[in-house]
PDB file of C-alpha atoms and ligand atoms in Angstrom:
ATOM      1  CA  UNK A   1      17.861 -53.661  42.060  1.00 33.00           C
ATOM      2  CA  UNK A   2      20.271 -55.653  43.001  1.00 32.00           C
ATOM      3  CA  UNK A   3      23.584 -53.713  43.723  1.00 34.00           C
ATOM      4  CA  UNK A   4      21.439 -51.336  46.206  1.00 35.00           C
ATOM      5  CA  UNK A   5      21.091 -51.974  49.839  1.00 35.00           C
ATOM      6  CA  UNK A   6      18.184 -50.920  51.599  1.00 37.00           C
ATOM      7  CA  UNK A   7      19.865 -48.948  54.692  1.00 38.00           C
ATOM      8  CA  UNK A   8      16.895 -50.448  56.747  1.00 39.00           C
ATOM      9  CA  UNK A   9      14.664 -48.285  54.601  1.00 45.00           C
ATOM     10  CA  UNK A  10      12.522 -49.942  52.040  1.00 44.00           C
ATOM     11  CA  UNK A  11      13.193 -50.020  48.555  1.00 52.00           C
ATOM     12  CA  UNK A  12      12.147 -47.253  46.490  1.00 51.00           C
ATOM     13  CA  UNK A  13       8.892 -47.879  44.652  1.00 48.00           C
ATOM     14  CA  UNK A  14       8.603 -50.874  42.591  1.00 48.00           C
ATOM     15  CA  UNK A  15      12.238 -51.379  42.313  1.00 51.00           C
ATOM     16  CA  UNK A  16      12.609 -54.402  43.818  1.00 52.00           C
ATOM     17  CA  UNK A  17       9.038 -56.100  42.635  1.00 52.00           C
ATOM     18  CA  UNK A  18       8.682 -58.753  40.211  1.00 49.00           C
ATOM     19  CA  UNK A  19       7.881 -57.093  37.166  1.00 49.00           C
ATOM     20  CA  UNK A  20       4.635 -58.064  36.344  1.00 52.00           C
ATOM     21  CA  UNK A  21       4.472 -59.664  32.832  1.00 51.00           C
ATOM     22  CA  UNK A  22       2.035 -57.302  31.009  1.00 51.00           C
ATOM     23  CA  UNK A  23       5.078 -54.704  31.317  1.00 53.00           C
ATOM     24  CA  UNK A  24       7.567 -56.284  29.834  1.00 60.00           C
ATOM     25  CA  UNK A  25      10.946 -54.855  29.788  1.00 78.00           C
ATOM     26  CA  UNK A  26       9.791 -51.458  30.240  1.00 88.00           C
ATOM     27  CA  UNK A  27      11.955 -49.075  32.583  1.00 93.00           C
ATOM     28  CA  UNK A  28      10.748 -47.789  36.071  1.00 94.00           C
ATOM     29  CA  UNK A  29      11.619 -44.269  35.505  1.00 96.00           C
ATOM     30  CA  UNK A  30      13.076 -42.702  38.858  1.00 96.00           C
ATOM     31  CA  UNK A  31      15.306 -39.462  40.463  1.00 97.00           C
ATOM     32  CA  UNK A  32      17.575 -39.108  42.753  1.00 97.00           C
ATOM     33  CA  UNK A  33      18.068 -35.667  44.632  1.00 97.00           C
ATOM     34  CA  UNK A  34      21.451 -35.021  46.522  1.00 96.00           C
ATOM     35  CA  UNK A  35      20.796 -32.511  48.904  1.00 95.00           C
ATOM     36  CA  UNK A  36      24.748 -32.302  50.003  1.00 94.00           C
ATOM     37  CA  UNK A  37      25.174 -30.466  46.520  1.00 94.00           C
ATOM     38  CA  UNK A  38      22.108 -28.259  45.686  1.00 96.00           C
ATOM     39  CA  UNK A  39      23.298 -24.486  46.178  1.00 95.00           C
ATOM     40  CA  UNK A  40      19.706 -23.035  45.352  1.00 95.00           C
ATOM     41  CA  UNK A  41      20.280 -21.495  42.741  1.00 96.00           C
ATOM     42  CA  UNK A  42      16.650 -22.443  40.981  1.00 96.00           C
ATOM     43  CA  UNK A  43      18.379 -22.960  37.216  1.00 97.00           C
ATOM     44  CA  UNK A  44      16.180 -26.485  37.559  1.00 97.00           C
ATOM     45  CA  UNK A  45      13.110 -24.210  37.928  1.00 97.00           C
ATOM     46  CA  UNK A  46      13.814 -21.839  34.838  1.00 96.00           C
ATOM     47  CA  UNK A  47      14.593 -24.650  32.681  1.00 97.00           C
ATOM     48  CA  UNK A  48      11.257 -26.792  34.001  1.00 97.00           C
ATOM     49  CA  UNK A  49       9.937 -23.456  33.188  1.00 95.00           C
ATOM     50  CA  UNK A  50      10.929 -23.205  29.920  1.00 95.00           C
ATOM     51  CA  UNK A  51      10.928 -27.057  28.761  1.00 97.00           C
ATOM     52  CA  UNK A  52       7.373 -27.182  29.690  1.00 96.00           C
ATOM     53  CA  UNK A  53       5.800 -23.864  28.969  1.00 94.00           C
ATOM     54  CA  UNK A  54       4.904 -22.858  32.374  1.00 93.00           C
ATOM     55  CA  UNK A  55       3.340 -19.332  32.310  1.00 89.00           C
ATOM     56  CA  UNK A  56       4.719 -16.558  34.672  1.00 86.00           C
ATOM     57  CA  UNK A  57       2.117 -16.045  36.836  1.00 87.00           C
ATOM     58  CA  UNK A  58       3.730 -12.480  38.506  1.00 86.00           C
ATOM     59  CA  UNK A  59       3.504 -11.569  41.952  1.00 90.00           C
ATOM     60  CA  UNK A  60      -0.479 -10.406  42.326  1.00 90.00           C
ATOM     61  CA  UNK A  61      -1.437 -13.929  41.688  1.00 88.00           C
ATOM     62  CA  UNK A  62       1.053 -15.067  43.795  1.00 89.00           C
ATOM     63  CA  UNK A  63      -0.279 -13.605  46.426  1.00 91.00           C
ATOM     64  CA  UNK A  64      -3.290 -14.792  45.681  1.00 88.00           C
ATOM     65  CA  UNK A  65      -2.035 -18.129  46.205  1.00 85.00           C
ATOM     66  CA  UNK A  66      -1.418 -19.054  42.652  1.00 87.00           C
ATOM     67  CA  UNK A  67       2.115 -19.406  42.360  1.00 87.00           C
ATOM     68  CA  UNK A  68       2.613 -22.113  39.513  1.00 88.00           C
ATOM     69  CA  UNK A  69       5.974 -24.172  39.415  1.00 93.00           C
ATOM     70  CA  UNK A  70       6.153 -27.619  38.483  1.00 96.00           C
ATOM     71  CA  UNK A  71       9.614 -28.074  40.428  1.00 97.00           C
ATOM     72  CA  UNK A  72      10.046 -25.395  43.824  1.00 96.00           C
ATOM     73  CA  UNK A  73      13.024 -25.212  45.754  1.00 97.00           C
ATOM     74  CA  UNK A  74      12.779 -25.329  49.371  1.00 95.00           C
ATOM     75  CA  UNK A  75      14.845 -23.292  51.996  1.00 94.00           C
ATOM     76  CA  UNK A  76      15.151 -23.674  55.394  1.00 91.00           C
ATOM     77  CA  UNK A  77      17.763 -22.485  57.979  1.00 91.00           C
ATOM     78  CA  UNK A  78      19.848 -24.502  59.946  1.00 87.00           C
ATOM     79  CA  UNK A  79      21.576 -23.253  63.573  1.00 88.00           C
ATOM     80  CA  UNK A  80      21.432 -20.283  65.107  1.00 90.00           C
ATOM     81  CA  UNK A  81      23.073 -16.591  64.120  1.00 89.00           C
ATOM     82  CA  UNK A  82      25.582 -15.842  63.235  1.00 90.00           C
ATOM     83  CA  UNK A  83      26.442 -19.768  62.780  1.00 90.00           C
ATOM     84  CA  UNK A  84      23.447 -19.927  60.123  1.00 90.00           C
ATOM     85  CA  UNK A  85      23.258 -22.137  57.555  1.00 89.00           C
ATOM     86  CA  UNK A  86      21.083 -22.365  54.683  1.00 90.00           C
ATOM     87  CA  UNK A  87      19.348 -25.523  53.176  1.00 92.00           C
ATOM     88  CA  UNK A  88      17.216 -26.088  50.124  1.00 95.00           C
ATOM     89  CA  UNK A  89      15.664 -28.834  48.965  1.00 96.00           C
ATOM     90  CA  UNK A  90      14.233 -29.305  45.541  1.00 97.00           C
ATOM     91  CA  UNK A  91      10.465 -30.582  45.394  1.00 97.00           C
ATOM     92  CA  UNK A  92       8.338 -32.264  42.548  1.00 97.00           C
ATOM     93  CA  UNK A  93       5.763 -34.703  41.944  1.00 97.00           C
ATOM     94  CA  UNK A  94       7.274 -37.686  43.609  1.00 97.00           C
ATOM     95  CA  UNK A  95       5.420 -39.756  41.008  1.00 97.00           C
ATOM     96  CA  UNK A  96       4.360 -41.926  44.404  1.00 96.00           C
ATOM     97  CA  UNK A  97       3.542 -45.318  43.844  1.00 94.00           C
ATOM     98  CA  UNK A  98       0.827 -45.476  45.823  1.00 95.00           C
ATOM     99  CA  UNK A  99      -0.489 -42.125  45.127  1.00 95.00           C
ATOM    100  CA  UNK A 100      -2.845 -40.635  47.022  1.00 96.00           C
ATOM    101  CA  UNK A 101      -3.953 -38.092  43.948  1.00 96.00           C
ATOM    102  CA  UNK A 102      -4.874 -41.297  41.964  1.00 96.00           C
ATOM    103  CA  UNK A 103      -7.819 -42.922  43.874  1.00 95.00           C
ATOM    104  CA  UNK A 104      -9.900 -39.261  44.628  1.00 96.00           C
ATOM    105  CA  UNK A 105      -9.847 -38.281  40.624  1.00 96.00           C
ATOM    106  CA  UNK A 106     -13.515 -39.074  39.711  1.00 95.00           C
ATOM    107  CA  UNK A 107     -12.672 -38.996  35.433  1.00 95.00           C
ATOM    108  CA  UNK A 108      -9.594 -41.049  36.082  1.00 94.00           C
ATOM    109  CA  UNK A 109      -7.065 -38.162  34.937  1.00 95.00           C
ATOM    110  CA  UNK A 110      -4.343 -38.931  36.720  1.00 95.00           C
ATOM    111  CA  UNK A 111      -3.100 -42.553  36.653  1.00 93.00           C
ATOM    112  CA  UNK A 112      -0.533 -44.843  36.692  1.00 94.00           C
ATOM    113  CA  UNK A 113       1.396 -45.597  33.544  1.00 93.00           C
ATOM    114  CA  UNK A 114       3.091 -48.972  33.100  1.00 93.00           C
ATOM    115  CA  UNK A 115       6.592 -47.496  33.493  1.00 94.00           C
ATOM    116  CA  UNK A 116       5.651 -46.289  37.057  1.00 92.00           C
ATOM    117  CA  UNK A 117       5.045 -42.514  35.952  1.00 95.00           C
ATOM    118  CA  UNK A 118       1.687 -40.741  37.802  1.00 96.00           C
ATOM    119  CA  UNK A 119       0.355 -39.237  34.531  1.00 95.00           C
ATOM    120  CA  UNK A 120      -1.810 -36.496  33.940  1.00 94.00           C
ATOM    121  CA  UNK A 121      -4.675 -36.598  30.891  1.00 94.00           C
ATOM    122  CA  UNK A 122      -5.353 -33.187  30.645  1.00 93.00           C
ATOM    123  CA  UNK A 123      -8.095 -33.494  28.238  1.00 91.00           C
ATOM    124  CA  UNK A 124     -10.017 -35.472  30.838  1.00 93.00           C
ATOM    125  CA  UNK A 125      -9.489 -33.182  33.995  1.00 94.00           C
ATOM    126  CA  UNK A 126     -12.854 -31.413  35.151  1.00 94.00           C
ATOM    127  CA  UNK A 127     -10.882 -29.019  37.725  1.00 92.00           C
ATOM    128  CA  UNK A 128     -12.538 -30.677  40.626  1.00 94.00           C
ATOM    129  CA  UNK A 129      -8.614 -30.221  42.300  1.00 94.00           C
ATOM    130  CA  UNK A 130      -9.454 -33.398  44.521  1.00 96.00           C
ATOM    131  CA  UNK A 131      -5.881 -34.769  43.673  1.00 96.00           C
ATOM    132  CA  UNK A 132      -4.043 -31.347  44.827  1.00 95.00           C
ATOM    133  CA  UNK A 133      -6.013 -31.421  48.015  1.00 96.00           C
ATOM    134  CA  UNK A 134      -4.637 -35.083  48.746  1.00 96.00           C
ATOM    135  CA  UNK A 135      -1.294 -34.553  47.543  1.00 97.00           C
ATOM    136  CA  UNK A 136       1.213 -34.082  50.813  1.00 97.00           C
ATOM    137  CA  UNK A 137       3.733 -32.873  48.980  1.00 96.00           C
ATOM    138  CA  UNK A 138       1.626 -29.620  47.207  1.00 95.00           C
ATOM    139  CA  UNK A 139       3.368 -30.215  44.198  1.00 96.00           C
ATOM    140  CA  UNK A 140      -0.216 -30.222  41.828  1.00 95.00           C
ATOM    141  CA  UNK A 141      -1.109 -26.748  39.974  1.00 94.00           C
ATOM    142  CA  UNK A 142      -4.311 -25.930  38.689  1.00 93.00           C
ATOM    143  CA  UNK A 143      -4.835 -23.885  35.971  1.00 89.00           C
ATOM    144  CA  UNK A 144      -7.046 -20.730  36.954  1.00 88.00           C
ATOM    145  CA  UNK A 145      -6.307 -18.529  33.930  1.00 84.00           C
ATOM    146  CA  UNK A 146      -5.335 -18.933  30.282  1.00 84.00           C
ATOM    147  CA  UNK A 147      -1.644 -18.093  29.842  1.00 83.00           C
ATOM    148  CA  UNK A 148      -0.925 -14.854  28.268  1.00 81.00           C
ATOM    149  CA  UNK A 149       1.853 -15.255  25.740  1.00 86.00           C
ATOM    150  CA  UNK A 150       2.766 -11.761  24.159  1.00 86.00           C
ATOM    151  CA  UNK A 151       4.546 -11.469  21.093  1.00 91.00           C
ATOM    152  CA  UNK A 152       7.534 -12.876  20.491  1.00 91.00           C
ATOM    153  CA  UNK A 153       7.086 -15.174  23.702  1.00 88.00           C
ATOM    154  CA  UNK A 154       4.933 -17.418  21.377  1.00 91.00           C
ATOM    155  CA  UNK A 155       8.217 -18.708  19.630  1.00 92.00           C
ATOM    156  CA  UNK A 156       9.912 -19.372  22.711  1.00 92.00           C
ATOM    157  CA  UNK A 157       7.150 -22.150  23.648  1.00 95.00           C
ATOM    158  CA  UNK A 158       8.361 -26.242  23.395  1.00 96.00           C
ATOM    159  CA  UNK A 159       6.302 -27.486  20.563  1.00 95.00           C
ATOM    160  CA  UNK A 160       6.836 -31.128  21.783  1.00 95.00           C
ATOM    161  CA  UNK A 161       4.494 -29.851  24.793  1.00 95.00           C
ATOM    162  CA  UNK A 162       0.946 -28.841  24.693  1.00 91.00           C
ATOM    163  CA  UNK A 163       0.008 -24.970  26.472  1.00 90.00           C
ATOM    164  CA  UNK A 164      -2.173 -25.769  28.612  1.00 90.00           C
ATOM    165  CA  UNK A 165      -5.471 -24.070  29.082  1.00 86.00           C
ATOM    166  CA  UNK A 166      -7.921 -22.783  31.718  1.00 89.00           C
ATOM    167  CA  UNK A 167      -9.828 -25.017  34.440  1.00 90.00           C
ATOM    168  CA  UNK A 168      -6.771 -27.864  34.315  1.00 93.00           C
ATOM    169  CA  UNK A 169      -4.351 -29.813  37.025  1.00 94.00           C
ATOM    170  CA  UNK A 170      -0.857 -29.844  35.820  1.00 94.00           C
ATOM    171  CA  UNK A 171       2.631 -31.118  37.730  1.00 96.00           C
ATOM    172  CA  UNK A 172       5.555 -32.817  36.827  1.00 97.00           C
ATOM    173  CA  UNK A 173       5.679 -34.942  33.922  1.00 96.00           C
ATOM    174  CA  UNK A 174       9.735 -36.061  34.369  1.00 97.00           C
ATOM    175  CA  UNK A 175       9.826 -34.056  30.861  1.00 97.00           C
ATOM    176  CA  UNK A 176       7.598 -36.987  29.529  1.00 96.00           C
ATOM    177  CA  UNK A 177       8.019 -35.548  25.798  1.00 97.00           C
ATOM    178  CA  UNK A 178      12.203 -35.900  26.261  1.00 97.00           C
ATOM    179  CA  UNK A 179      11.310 -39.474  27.710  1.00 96.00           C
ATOM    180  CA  UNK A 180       9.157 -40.372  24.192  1.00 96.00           C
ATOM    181  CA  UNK A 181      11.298 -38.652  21.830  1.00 96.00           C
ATOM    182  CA  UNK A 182      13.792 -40.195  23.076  1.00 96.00           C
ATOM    183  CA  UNK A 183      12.104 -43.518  22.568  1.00 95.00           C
ATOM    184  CA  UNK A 184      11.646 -42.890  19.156  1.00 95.00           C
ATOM    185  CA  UNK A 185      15.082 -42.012  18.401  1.00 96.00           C
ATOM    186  CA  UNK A 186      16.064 -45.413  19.807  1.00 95.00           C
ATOM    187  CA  UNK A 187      13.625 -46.922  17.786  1.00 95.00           C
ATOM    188  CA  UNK A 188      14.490 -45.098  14.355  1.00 96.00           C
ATOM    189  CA  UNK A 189      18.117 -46.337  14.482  1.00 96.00           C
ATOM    190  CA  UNK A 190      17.059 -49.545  15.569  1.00 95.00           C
ATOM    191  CA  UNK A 191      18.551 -50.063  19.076  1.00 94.00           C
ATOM    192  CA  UNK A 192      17.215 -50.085  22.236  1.00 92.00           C
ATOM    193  CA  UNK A 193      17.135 -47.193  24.525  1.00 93.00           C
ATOM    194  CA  UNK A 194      20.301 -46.473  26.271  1.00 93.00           C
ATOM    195  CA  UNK A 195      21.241 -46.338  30.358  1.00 93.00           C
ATOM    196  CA  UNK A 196      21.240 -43.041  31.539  1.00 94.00           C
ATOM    197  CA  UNK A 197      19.650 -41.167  28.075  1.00 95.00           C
ATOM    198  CA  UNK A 198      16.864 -39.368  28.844  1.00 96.00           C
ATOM    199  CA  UNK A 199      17.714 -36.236  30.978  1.00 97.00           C
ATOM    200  CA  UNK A 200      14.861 -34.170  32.180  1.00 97.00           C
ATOM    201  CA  UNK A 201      15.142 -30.427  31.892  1.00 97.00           C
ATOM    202  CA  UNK A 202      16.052 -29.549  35.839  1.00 97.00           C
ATOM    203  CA  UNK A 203      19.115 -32.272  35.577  1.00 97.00           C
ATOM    204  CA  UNK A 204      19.889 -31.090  32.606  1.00 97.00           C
ATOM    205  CA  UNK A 205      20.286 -27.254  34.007  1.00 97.00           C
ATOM    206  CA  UNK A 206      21.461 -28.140  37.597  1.00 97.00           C
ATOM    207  CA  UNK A 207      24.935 -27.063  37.496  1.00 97.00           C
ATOM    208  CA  UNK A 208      26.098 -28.890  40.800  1.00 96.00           C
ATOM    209  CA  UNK A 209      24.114 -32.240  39.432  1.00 96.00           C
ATOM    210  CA  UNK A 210      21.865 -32.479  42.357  1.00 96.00           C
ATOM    211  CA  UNK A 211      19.460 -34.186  40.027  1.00 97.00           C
ATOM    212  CA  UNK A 212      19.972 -37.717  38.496  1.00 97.00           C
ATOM    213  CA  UNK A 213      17.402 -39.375  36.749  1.00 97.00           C
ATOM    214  CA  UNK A 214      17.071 -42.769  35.430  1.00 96.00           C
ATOM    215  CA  UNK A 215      15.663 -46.441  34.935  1.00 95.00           C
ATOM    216  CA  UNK A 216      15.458 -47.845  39.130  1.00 94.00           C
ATOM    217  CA  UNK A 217      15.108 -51.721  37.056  1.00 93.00           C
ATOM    218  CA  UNK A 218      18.262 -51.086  35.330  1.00 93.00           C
ATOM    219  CA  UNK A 219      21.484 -51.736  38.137  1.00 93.00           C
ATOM    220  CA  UNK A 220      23.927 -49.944  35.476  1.00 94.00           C
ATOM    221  CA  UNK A 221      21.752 -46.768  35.562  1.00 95.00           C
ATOM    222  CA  UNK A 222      23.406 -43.875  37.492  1.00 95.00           C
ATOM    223  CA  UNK A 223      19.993 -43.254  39.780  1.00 95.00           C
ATOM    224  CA  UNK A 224      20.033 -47.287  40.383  1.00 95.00           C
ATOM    225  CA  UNK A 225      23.599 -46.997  41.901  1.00 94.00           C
ATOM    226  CA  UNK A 226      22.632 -43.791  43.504  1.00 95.00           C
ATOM    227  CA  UNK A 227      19.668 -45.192  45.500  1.00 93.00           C
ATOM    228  CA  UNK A 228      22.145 -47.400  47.460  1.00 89.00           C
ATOM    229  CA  UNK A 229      23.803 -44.678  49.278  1.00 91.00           C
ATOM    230  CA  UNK A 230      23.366 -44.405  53.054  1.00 92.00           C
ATOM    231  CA  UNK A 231      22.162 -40.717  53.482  1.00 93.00           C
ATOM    232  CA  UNK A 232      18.935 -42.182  51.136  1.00 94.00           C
ATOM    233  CA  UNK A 233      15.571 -41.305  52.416  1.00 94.00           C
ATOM    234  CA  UNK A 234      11.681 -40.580  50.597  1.00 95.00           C
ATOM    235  CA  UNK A 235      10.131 -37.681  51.496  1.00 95.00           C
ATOM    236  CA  UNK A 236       7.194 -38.054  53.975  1.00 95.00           C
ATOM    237  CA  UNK A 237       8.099 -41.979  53.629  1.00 91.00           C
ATOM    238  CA  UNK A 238       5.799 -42.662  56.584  1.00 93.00           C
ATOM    239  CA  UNK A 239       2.948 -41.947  54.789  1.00 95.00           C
ATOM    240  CA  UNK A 240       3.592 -45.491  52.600  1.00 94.00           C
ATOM    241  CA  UNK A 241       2.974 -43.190  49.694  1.00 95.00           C
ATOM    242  CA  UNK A 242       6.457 -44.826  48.017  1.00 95.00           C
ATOM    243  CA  UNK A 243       8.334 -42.155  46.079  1.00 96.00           C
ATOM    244  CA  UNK A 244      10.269 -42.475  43.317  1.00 96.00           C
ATOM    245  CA  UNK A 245      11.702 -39.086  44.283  1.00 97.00           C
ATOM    246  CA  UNK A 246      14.376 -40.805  46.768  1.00 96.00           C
ATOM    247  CA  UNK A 247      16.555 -37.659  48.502  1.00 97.00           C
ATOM    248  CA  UNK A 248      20.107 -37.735  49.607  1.00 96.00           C
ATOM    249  CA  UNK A 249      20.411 -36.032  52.883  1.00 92.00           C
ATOM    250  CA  UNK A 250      23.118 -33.637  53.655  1.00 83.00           C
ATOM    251  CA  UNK A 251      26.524 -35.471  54.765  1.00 78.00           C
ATOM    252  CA  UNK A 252      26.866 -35.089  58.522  1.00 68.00           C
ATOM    253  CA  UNK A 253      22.834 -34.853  58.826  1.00 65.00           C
ATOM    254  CA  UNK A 254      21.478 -36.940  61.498  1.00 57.00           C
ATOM    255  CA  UNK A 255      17.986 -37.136  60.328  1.00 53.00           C
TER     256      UNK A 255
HETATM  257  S1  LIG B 301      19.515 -26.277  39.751  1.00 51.71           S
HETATM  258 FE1  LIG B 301      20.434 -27.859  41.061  1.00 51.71          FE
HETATM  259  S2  LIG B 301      21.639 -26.669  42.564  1.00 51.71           S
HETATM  260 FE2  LIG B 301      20.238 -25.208  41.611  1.00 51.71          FE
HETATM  261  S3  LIG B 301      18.416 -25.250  42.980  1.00 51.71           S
HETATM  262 FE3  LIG B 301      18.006 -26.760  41.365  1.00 51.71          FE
HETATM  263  S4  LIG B 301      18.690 -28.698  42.234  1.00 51.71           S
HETATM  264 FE4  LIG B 301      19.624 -27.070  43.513  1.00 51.71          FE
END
């Protein structure tokens, strides 16, 4: 990373270490929120929705607690009436690199993959829900029915993504299927994969372009330039947890 300053803050996970040599040229896959620009308007929910076959849970399980979204938008309210003003902040796995879901899953189901994404094996989850009760950021769903698909909703599901079923942890993948295929699109034509193009679903659908995603190793890559700006900050950074989620505060923010 070396076009980005640090801002006295530290550099966003893994950015700035030597790349150990078992990984090769791979990317470190990273986003970039700027909070100056998100409106709340939740298209990067639907489309997370969509992409990734998140069931609609309704509102009785919601109040039960269950509310399932892989990508949430935060609001909070600024000043005092009538000079109100509204905030929102977009939250997902921060795909930390020190994770604190990682080390409490007994079956090893969520891990570390070599291009810095915290990975979920569903197949290998046992529903204990250790890692959601040691995730600060409550961004890890479980699972506590099997999604009810009526006709015709069954055609609207991705088939690049599995459905998930009952008794599993899901969050944010950074659309890991739109990361692969687009892998092996690169590879088909015989070139290597380009800066900037794979686009997860909520950047895609975020009309302002709040959301930037991209390779943090790569200094052409429009998240690597991003992460230099002054109003950067991690979310919870104290905890040393190391997001790759770096925000953009609001311009004129002091903290
Ligand atoms: S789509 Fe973009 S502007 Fe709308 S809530 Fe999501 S991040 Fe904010």
């Amino acid at each position: 990373m070396p076009e980005t300053a640090t801002n006295g803050m530290p550099e966003p996970a893994g950015a700035d270490q030597p790349r150990p040599e078992s990984e090769g040229e791979l990317p470190r896959w990273g986003m970039v929120a700027d909070l100056d620009r998100c409106t709340g308007c939740e298209a990067c929910v639907l489309a997370c929705h969509a992409e990734n076959n998140l069931p609609i849970v309704g509102e009785e399980e919601c109040e039960n607690d269950r509310a399932f979204n892989w990508i949430r938008v935060e609001r909070y309210w600024e000043g005092e009436y009538p000079h109100t003003k509204a905030r929102f902040m977009p939250i997902l796995c921060q795909h930390c690199t020190h994770a604190p879901c990682e080390p409490v899953c007994p079956v090893y189901a969520t891990y570390h993959n070599p291009e810095g994404l915290n990975a979920q094996v569903y197949n290998r989850c046992v529903g204990t829900r250790y890692c959601a009760n040691n995730c600060p950021y409550d961004v890890r769903f479980f699972n506590w029915f099997d999604p009810h698909w009526p006709e015709p909703m069954p055609m609207m599901l991705n088939p690049d993504v599995t459905v998930r079923s009952r008794g599993v942890m899901e969050k944010c993948t950074f659309c890991i299927q739109r990361i692969n295929g687009a892998k092996e699109q690169a590879a088909i034509d015989g070139r290597p994969l380009a800066t900037d193009e794979v686009v997860p679903a909520c950047a895609q659908a975020c009309p302002p372009s709040v959301l930037v995603f991209g390779d943090l190793r790569d200094p052409q890559s429009k998240a690597s330039k991003l992460v230099g700006n002054e109003r950067r900050f991690q979310l919870l950074g104290e905890l040393g947890t190391e997001p790759v989620v770096i925000y953009l505060k609001q311009a004129g923010e002091s903290s």
